[in-house]
Coordinates of C-alpha atoms and ligand atoms in Angstrom, one line a residue:
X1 CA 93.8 114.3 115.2
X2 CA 96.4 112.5 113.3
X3 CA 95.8 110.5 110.4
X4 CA 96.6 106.8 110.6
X5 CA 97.3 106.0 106.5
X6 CA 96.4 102.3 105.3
X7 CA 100.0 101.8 104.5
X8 CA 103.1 104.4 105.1
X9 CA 106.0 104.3 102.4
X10 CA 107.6 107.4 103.6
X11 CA 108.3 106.0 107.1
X12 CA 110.8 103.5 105.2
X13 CA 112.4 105.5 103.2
X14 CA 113.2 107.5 106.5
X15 CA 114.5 104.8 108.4
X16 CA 116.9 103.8 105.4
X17 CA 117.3 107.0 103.7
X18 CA 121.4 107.3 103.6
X19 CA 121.6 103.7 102.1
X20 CA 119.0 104.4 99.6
X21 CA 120.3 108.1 98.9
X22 CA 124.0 106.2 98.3
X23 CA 122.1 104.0 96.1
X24 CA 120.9 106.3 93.9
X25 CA 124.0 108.2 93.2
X26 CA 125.4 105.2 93.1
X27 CA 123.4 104.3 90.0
X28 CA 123.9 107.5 88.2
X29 CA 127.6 107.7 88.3
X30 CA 127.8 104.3 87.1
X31 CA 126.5 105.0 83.6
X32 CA 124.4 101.7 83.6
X33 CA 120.8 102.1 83.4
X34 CA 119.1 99.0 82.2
X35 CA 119.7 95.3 82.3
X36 CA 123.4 96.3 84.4
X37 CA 124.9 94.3 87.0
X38 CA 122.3 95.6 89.8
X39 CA 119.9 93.9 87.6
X40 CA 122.1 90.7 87.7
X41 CA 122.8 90.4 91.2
X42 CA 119.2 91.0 92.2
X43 CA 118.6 88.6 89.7
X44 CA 120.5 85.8 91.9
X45 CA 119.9 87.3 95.5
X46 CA 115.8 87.4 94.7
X47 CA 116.2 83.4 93.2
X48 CA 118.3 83.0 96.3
X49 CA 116.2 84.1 98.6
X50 CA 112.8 82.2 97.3
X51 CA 115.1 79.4 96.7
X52 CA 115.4 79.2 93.5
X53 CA 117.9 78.5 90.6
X54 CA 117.4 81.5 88.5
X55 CA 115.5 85.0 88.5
X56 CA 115.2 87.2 85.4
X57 CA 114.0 90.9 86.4
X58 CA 111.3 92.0 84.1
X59 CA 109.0 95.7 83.9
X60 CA 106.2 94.6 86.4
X61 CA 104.5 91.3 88.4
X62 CA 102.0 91.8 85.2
X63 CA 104.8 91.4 82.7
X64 CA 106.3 88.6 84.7
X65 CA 102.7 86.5 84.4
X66 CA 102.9 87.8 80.5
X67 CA 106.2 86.5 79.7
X68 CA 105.6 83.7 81.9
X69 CA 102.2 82.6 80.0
X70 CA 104.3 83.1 76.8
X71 CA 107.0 81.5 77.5
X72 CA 105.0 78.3 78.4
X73 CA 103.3 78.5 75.0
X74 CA 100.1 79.0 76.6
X75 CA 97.2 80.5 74.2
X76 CA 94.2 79.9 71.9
X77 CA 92.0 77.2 72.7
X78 CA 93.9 77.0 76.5
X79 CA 92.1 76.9 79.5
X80 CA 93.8 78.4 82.9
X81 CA 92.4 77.6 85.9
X82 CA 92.8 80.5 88.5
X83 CA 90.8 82.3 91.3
X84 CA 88.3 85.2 90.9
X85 CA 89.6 86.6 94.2
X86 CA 92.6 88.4 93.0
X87 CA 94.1 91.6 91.4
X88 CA 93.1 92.2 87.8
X89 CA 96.4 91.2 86.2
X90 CA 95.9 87.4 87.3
X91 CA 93.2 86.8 85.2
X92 CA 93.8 89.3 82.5
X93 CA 97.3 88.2 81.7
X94 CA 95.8 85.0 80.2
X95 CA 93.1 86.5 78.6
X96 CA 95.8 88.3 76.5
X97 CA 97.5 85.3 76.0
X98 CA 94.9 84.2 74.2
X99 CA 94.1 81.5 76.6
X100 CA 90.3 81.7 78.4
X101 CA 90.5 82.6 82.7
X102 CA 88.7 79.7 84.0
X103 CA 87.7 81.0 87.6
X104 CA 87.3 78.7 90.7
X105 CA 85.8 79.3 94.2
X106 CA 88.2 80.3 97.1
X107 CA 88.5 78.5 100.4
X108 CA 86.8 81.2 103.3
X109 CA 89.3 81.1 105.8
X110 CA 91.7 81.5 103.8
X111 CA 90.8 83.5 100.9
X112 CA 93.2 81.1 98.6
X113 CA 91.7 78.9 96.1
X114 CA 90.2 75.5 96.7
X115 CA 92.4 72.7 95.4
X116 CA 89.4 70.3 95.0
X117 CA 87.4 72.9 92.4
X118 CA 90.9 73.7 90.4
X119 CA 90.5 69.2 89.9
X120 CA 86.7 69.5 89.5
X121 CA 87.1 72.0 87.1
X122 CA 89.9 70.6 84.8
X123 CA 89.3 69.7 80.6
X124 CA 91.5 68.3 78.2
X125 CA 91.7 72.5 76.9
X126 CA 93.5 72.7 80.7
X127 CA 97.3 73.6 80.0
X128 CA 97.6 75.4 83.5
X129 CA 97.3 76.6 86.9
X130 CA 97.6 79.9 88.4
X131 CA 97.2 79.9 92.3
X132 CA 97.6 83.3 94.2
X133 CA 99.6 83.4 97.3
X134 CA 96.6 86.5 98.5
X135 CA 97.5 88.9 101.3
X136 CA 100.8 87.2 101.9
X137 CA 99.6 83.6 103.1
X138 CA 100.8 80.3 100.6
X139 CA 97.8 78.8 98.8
X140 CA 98.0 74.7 99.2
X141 CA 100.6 73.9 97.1
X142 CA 101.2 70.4 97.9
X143 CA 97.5 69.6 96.6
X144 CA 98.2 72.0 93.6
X145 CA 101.0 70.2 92.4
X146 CA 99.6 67.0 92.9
X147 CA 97.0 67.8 90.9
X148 CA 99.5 69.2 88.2
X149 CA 101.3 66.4 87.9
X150 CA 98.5 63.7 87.7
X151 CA 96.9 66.2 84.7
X152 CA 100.1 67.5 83.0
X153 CA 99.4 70.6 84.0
X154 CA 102.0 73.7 84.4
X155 CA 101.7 75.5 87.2
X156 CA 102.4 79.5 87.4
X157 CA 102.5 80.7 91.2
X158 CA 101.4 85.0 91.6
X159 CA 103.4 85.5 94.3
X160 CA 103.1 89.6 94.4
X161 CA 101.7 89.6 97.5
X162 CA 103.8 86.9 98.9
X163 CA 107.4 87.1 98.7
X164 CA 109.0 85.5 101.5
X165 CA 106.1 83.7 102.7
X166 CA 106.8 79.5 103.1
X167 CA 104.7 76.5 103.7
X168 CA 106.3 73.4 105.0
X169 CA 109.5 75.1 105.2
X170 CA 109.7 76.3 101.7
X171 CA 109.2 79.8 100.0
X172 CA 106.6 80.6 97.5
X173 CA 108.1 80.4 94.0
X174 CA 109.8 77.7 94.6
X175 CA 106.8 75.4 93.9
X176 CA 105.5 75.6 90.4
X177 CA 107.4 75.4 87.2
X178 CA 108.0 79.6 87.3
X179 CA 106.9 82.0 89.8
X180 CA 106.0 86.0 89.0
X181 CA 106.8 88.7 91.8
X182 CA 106.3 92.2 91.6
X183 CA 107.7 95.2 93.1
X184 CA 105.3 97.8 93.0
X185 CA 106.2 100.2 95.7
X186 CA 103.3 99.1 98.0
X187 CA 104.4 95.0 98.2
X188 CA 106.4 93.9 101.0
X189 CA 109.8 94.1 98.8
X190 CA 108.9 97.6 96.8
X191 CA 110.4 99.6 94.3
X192 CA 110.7 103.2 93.7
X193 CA 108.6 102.6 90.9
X194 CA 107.5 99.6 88.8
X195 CA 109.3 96.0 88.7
X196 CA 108.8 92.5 88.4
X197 CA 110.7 89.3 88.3
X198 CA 110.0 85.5 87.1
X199 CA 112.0 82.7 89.2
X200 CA 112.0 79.4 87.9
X201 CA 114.4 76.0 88.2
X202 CA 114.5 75.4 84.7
X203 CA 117.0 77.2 82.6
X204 CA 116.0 76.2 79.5
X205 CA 112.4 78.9 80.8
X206 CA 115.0 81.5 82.4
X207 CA 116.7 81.9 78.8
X208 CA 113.9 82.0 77.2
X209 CA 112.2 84.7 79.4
X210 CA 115.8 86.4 79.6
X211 CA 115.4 86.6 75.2
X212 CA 111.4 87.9 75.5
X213 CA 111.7 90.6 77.9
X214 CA 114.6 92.0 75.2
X215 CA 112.7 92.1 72.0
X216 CA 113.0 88.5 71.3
X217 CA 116.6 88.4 70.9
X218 CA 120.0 87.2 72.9
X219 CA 121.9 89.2 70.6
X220 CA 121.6 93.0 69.8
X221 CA 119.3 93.4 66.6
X222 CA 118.8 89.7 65.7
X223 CA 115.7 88.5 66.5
X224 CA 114.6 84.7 67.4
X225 CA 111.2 84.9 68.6
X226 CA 108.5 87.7 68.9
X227 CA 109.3 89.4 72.1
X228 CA 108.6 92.3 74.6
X229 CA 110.2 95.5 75.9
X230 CA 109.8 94.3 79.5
X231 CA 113.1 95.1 81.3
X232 CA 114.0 96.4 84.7
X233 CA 116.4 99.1 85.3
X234 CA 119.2 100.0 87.4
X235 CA 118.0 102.1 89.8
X236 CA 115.4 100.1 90.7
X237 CA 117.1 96.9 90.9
X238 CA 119.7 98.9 92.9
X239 CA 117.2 100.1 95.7
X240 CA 115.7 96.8 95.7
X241 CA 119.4 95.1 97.0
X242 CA 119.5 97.5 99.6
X243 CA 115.7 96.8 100.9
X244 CA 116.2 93.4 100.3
X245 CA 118.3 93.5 103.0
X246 CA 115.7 95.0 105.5
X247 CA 113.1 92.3 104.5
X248 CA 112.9 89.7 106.6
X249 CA 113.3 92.1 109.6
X250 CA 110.5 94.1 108.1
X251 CA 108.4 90.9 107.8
X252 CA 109.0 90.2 111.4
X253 CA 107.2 93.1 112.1
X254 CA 104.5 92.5 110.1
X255 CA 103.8 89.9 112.1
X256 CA 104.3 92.1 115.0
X257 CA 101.6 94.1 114.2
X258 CA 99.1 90.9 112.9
X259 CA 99.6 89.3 116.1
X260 CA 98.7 92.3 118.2
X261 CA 95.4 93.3 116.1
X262 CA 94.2 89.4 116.6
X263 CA 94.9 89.8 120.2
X264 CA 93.2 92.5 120.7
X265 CA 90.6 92.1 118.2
X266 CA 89.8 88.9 119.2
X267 CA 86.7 90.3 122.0
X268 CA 85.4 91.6 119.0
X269 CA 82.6 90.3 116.6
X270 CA 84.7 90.5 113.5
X271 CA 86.7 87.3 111.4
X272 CA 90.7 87.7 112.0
X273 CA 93.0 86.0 109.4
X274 CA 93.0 82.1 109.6
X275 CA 96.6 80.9 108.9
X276 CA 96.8 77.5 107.8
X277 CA 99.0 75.3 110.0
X278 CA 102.2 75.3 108.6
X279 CA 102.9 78.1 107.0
X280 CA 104.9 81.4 107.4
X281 CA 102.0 84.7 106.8
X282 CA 103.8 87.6 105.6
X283 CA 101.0 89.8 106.0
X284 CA 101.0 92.1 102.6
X285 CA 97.7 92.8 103.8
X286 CA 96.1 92.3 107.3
X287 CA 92.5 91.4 106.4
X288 CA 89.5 91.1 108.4
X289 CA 85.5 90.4 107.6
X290 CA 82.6 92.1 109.3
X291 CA 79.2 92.6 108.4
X292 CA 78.0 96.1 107.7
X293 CA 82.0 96.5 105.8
X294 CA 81.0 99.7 104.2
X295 CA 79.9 101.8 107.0
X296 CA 83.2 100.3 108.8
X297 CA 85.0 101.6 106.0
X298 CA 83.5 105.3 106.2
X299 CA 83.2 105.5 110.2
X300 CA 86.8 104.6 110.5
X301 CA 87.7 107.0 107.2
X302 CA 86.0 109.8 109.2
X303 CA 88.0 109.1 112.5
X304 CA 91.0 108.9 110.1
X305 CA 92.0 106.0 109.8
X306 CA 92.6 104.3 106.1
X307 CA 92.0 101.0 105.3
X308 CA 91.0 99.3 101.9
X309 CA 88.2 96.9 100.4
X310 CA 90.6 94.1 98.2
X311 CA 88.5 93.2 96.5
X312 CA 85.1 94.7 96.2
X313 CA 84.0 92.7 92.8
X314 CA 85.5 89.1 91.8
X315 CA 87.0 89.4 88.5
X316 CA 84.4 86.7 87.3
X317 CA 81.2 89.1 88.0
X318 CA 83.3 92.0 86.1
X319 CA 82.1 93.6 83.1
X320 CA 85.2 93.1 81.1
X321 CA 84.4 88.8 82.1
X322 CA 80.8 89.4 80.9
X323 CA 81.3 87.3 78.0
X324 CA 82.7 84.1 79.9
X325 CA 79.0 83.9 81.1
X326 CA 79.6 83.9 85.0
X327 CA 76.0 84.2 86.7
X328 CA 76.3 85.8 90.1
X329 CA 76.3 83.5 92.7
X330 CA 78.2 80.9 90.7
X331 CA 81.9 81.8 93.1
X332 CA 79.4 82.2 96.2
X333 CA 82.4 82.5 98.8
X334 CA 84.3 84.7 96.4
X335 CA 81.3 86.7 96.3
X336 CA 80.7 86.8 99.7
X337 CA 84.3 87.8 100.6
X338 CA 84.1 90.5 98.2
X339 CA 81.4 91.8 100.4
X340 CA 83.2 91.4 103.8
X341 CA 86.4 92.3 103.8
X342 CA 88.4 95.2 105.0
X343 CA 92.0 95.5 104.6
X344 CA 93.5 97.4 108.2
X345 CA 96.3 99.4 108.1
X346 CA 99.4 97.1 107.8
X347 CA 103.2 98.2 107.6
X348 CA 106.3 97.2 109.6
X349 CA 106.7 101.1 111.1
X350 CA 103.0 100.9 112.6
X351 CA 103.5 101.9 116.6
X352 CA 101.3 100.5 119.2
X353 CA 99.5 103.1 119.6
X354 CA 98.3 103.2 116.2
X355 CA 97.3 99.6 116.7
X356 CA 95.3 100.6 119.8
X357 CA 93.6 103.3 118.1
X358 CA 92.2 101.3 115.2
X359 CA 91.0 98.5 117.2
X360 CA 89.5 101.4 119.7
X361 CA 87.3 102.6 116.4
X362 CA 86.5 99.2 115.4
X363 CA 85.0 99.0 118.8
X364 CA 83.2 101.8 119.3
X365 CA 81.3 101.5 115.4
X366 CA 80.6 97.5 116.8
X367 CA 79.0 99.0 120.5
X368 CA 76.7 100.3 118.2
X369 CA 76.7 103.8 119.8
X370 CA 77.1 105.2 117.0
X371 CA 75.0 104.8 113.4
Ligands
PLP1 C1 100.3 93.6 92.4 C2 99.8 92.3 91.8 C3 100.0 92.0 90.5 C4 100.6 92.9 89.4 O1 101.8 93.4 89.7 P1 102.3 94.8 89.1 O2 103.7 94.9 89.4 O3 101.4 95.9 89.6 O4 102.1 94.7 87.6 C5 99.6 90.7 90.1 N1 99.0 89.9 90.9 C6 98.7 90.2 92.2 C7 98.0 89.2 93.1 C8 99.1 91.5 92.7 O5 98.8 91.8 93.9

């Protein structure tokens, strides 16, 4: 029996090995490693593509919501309002900052937060908002904003998970007053390693992002500000031109595949994605709910066939967020969610078949034949 993996990076590499390989070399005969000009021109192709004016390429998406934070002055005394129903580095960014992660309920279609509870849950400590753009699908930015603006509010979009993705016609990152993306190797647009990179309209925040991620400093060895070592280097920025090339073909077969599991999943007793009308899924993850997740997880683990639990535990019910005083059952759908879902396996090489034969296992667990 062959193995069907949750996600396949090696299957890309193969199908654009000799552009990558050129890459590469590329990069080490060029004798620029860090901060080069692959780092400038992915600078401008990223901001380009998410429609943006500028792009500064930092370490990591963490970084990018770091230097963001900083660079908006957020800290002490700050509330930022963001959802429980994310990756770690959402939440814990701000706690670093200083600032205190003020957690709000998530919509249960969507799995995006709820624009009324950010408004319900806003206090003169509010400076800002961070919605995540989860599994690939745009959180409600209209209402966000709206709600920015009336409160004087910044707003910081987490669009790891969502590069590419649009609502009403316009990409994620282009919304809030700077945007963090990351290029971890498993996100739609991955790196051979770690990256990041903050987008914003305003120059006045690109410069000063551009001066944190070097040590607090434009000029070598004279320092402004306190500042990071967050930068992104050449070969990464280099392989990221060349699969930024590939994405939006790659995206269109994401939603290849999404389309064909709610098709044929749709007989089934399990939740497909909801996507809002609208908006443009790009499908980072493909994510369903059923009851009884666990034993769906292990039946289809022992057919082999991987697929993931994002997230298990909201960040508010997690022991390092035990001091912020969360009962459980305070986030119910986030809680509930974190019970339910089951990631599928989702990447633009998946065949037919290997669509077929997951929603064949999801089937036979449901018929109940087998416990
Ligand atoms: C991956 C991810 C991050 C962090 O990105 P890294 O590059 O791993 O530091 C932040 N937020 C969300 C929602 C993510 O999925």
């Amino acid at each position: 029996m062959t193995t069907i993996s949750v996600l396949d990076l090696k299957a890309q590499y193969q199908s654009i090995k000799d552009e990558i390989d050129a890459a590469v070399l590329g990069v080490m005969a060029s004798g620029y490693f860090v901060l080069g000009p692959n780092v400038k021109a992915l600078e401008a192709e990223v901001a380009e593509y998410v429609g943006c004016r500028y792009g500064v390429g930092v370490a990591s998406g963490t970084d990018a919501l770091r230097l963001s934070l900083a660079v908006l002055g957020i800290g002490p005394g700050d509330e930022v309002i963001t959802t429980p129903f994310t990756f770690v580095a959402t939440a814990n960014t701000i706690s670093h900052s200083g600032a205190r992660p003020v957690f709000v309920d998530i919509d249960p279609r969507t799995f995006n937060i709820v624009p009324a509870q950010i408004e319900a849950a806003v206090t003169e400590r509010t400076k800002a908002i961070v919605p995540v753009h989860l599994y690939g699908q745009p959180a409600e930015m209209e209402a966000i904003m709206d709600i920015a603006r009336r409160h004087s509010l910044y707003v910081i979009e987490d669009c790891a998970q969502a590069i590419g993705a649009e609502a009403d016609g316009r990409r994620v990152g282009s919304f809030g007053d700077v945007a963090c993306f990351s290029f971890y190797p498993t996100k739609n647009l991955g790196a051979y390693g770690d990256g990041g990179m903050v987008t914003t309209n305003n120059s006045e925040i690109a410069g000063r992002i551009d001066v944190l991620r070097r040590q607090g400093g434009k000029v070598k060895y004279y320092h402004e500000v306190l500042g990071f070592n967050s930068r992104l280097d050449e070969m990464q920025a280099a392989l990221l031109r060349v699969k930024l090339r590939h994405l939006d073909g790659w995206q269109a077969e994401r939603r290849r595949v999404a389309a064909r599991y709610d098709e044929l999943l749709s007989t089934l007793d399990v939740v497909t994605p909801v996507v809002r009308p609208g908006v443009t899924h790009v499908y980072h993850q493909y994510t369903i709910r059923v009851p009884r997740r666990d034993e769906l997880h292990q039946f289809l683990k022992d057919r082999g066939i991987g697929t993931m639990i994002y997230y298990p535990l909201p960040l508010h019910l997690q022991k390092l967020y035990h001091d912020l005083g969360y009962a459980e059952g305070s986030l119910p759908v986030s809680e509930e969610a974190g019970r339910k879902v089951l990631s599928l396996p989702m990447y633009p090489e998946l065949t037919e078949e290997q669509i077929q034969r997951v929603v064949e296992a999801i089937a036979e667990f449901l018929s109940g034949g087998v416990r």
